[in-house]
Tab-separated table of C-alpha atoms in Angstrom:
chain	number	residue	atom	x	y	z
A	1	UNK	CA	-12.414	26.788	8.319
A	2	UNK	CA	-11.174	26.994	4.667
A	3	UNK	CA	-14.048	27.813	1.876
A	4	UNK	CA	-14.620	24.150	0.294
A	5	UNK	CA	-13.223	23.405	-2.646
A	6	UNK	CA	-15.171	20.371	-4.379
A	7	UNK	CA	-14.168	18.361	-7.966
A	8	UNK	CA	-16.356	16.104	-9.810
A	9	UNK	CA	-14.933	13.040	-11.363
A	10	UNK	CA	-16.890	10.422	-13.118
A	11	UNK	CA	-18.814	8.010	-11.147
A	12	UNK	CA	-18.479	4.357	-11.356
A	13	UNK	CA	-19.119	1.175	-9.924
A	14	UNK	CA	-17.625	2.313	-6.447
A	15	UNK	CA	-14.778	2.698	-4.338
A	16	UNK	CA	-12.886	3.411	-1.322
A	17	UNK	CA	-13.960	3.281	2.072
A	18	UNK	CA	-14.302	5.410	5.087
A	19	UNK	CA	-14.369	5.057	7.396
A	20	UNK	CA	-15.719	4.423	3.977
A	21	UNK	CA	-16.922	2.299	1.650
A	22	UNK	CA	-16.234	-0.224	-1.117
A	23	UNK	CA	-17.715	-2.003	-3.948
A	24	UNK	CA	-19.570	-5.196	-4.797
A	25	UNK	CA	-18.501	-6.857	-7.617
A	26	UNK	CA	-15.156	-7.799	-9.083
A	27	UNK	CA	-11.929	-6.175	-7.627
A	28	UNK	CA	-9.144	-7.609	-8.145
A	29	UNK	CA	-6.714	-8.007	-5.700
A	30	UNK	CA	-3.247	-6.306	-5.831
A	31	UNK	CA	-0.408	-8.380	-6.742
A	32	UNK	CA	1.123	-9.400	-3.472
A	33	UNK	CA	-1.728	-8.464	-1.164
A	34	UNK	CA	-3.128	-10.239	1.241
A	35	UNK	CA	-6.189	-10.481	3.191
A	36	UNK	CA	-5.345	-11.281	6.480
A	37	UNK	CA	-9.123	-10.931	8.851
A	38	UNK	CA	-7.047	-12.482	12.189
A	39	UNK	CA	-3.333	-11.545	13.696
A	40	UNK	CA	-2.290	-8.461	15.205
A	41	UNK	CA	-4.500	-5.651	14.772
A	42	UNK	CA	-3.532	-2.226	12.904
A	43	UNK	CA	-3.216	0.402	14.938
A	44	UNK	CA	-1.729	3.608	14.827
A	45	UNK	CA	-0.180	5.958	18.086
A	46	UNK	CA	-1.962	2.935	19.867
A	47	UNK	CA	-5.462	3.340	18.369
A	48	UNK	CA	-6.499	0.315	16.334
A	49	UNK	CA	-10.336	-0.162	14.479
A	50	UNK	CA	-13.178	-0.848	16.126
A	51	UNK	CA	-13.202	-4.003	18.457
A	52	UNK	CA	-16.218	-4.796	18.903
A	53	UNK	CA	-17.476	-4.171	15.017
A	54	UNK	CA	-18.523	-7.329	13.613
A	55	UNK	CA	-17.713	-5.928	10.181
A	56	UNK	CA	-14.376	-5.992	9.532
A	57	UNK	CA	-11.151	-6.374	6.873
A	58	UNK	CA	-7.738	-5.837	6.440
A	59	UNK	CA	-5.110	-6.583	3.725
A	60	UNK	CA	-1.466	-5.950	3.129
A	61	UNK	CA	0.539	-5.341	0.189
A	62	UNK	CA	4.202	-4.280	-1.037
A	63	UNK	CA	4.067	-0.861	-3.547
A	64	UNK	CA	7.304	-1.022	-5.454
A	65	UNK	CA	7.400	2.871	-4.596
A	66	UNK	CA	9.275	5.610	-2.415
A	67	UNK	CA	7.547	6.664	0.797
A	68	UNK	CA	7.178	9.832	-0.202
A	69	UNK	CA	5.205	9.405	-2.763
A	70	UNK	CA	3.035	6.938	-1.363
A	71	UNK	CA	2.472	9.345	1.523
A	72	UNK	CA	1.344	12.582	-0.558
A	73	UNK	CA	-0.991	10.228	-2.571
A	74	UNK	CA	-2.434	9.068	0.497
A	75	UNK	CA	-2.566	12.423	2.466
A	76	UNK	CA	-3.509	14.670	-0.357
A	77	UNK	CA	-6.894	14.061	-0.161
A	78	UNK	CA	-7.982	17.055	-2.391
A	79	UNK	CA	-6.322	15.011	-5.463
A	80	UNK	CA	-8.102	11.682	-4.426
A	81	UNK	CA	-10.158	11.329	-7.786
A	82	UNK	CA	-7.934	11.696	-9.936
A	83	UNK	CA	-6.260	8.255	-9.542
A	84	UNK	CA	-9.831	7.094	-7.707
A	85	UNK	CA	-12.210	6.950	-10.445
A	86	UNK	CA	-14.818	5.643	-8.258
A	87	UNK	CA	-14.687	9.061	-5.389
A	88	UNK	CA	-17.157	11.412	-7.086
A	89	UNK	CA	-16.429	14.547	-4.836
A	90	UNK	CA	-13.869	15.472	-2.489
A	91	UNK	CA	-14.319	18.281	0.155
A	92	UNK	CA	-11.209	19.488	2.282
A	93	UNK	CA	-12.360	20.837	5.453
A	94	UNK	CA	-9.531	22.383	7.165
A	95	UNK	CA	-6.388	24.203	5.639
A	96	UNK	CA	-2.654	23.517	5.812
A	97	UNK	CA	-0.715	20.079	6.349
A	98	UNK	CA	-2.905	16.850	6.188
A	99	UNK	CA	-2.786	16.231	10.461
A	100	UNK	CA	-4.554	14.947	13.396
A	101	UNK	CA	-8.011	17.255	13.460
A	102	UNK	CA	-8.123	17.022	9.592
A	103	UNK	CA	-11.456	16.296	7.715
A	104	UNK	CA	-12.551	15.275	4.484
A	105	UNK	CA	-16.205	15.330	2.832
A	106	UNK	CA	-16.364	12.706	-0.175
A	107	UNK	CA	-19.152	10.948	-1.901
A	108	UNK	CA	-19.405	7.833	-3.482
A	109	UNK	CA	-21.510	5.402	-5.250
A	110	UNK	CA	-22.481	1.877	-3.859
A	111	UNK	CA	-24.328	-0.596	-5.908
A	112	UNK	CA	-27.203	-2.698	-4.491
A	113	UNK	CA	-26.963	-5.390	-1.797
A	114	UNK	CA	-29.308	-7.246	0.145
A	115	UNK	CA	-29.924	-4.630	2.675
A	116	UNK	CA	-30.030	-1.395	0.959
A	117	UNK	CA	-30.821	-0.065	-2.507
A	118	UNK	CA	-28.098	1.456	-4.673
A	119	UNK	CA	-27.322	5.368	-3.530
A	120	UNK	CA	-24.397	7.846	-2.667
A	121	UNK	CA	-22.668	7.597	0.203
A	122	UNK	CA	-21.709	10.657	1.889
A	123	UNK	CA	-18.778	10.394	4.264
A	124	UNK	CA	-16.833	12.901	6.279
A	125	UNK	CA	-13.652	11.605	7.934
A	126	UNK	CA	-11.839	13.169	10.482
A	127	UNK	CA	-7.892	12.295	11.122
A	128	UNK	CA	-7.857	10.964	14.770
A	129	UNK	CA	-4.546	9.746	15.096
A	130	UNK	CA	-1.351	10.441	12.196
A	131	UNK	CA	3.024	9.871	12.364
A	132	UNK	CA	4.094	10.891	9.487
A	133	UNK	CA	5.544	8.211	6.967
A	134	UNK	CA	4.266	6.051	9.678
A	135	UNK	CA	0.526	5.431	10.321
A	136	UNK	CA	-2.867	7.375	9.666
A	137	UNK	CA	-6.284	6.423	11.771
A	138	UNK	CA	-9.334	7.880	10.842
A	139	UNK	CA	-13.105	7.570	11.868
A	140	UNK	CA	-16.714	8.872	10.763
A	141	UNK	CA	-20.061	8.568	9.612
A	142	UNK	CA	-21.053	7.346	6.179
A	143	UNK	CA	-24.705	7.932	5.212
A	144	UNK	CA	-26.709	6.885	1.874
A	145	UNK	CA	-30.229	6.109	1.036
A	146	UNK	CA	-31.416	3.989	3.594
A	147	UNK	CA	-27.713	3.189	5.126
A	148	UNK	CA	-25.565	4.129	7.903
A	149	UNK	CA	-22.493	3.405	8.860
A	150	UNK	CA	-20.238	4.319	11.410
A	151	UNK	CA	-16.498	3.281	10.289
A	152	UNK	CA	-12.940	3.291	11.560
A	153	UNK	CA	-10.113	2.966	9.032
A	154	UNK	CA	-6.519	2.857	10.112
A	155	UNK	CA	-3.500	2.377	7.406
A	156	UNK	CA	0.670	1.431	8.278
A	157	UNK	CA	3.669	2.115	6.293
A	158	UNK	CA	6.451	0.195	6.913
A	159	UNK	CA	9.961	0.631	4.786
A	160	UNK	CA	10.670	-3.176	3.815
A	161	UNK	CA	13.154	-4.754	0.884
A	162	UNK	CA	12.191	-3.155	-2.376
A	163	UNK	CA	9.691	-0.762	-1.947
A	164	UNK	CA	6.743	-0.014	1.021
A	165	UNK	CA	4.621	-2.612	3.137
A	166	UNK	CA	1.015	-1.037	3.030
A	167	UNK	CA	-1.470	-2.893	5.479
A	168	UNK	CA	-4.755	-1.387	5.944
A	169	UNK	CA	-7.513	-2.705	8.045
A	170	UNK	CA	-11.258	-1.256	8.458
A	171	UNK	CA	-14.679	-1.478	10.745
A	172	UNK	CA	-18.673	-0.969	10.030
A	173	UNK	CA	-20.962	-0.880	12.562
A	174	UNK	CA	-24.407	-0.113	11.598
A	175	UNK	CA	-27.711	-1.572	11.696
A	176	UNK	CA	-27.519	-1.947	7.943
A	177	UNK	CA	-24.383	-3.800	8.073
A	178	UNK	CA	-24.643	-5.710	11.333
A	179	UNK	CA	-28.250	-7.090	9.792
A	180	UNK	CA	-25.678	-8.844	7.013
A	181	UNK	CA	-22.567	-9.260	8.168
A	182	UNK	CA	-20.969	-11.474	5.284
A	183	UNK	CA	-22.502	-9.123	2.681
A	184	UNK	CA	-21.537	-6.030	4.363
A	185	UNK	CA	-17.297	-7.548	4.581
A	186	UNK	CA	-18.074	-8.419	1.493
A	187	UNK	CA	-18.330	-5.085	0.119
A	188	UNK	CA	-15.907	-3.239	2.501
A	189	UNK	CA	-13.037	-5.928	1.426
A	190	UNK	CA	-13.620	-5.357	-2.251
A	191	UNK	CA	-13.397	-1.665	-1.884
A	192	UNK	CA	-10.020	-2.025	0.470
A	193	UNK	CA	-8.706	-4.375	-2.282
A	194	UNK	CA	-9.534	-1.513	-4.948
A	195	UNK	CA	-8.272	1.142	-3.027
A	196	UNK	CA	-4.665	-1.198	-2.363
A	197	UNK	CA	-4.758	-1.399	-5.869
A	198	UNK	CA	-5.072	1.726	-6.716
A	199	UNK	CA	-2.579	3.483	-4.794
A	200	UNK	CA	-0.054	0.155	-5.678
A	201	UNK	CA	-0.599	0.996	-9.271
A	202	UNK	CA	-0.476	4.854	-9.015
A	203	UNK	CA	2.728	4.979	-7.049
A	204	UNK	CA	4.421	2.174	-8.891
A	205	UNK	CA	3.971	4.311	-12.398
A	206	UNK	CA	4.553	7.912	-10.908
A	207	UNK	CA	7.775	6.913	-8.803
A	208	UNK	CA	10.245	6.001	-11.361
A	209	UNK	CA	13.368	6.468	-9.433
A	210	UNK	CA	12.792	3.861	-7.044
A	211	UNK	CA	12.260	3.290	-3.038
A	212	UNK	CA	15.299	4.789	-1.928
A	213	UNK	CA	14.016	8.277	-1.319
């Protein structure tokens, strides 16, 4: 195991998820995207989200981007705050290429909702499944003041007409969550909407030459 490397950003209203978590309040959603909470489920190397989670979300959207560089923005995790404002520390637990067996200790804020209190959620992911400019599936426990959640995030990238298809699609289970269940998708579809956002917006301004690559 590497020594931990950690970097404090600014905290702010709140973020990514997991497994995860997101935001209440305003997030706008990417131009393009699109919440889609039925069809065919994400999955990646035949591993999909949670299916019997009653909290659940998933979106789509295109980045007018290469692959590559939506790929090292996704899988560097180490340099996650600096285009997510809202991830207040980042731990890389392993060494080497981001790959299946790879975890990740972040923290960050979540406001107040009906079932909790505001507090700092403290996540570690773990990479179950991962093809390379493909897919990425991840899972692991998020934990806060008076809040657990056990989460399941998968994420597909798919070359299409003009840039990247991004479709992401998450699941909470938790007795938190479960006691709320609109609330709770609530939250964890403003924070996938963020995060889409995000990483359209980031790779749209650093990849100036294009999709081709």
């Amino acid at each position: 195991m590497s020594s931990i490397r950690s970097t404090s950003v600014r905290a702010a209203l709140l973020t990514v998820p997991l497994a995860v978590v997101g935001i209440l309040g305003t997030a706008t959603t990417p131009a393009g995207a699109k919440a889609d909470h039925h069809g065919k489920p994400v999955t990646c190397r035949g591993a999909g989200v949670d299916p019997d989670a009653r909290v659940r979300y998933k979106t789509d959207t295109v980045i007018h981007a290469s692959m590559r560089t939506i790929w090292k923005l996704q899988t560097d995790v180490e340099r996650w705050p600096s285009w997510q404002a809202h991830i207040t520390t980042m731990d890389r637990l392993d060494e080497g290429p981001f790959r299946k067996g790879s975890a990740f200790r972040w923290t960050t804020p979540v406001p107040p909702n009906p079932s909790t209190p505001a507090t700092n959620l403290d996540i570690t992911s773990t990479v179950e499944q991962l093809k390379r400019n493909s897919c990425i599936r991840w899972t692991g426990p998020a934990t806060g003041e008076g809040l657990h959640i056990d989460g399941v995030h998968v994420w597909n990238f798919t070359k299409v007409k003009g840039g990247i298809r991004v479709t992401t699609e998450e699941t909470h289970r938790g007795p938190q969550v479960d006691a709320n269940v609109p609330a709770a998708t609530k939250i964890l579809g403003n924070g996938l909407e963020a995060w889409m956002r995000d990483l359209k917006t980031t790779a749209e301004a650093r990849d100036h030459q294009g999709p081709g690559r």
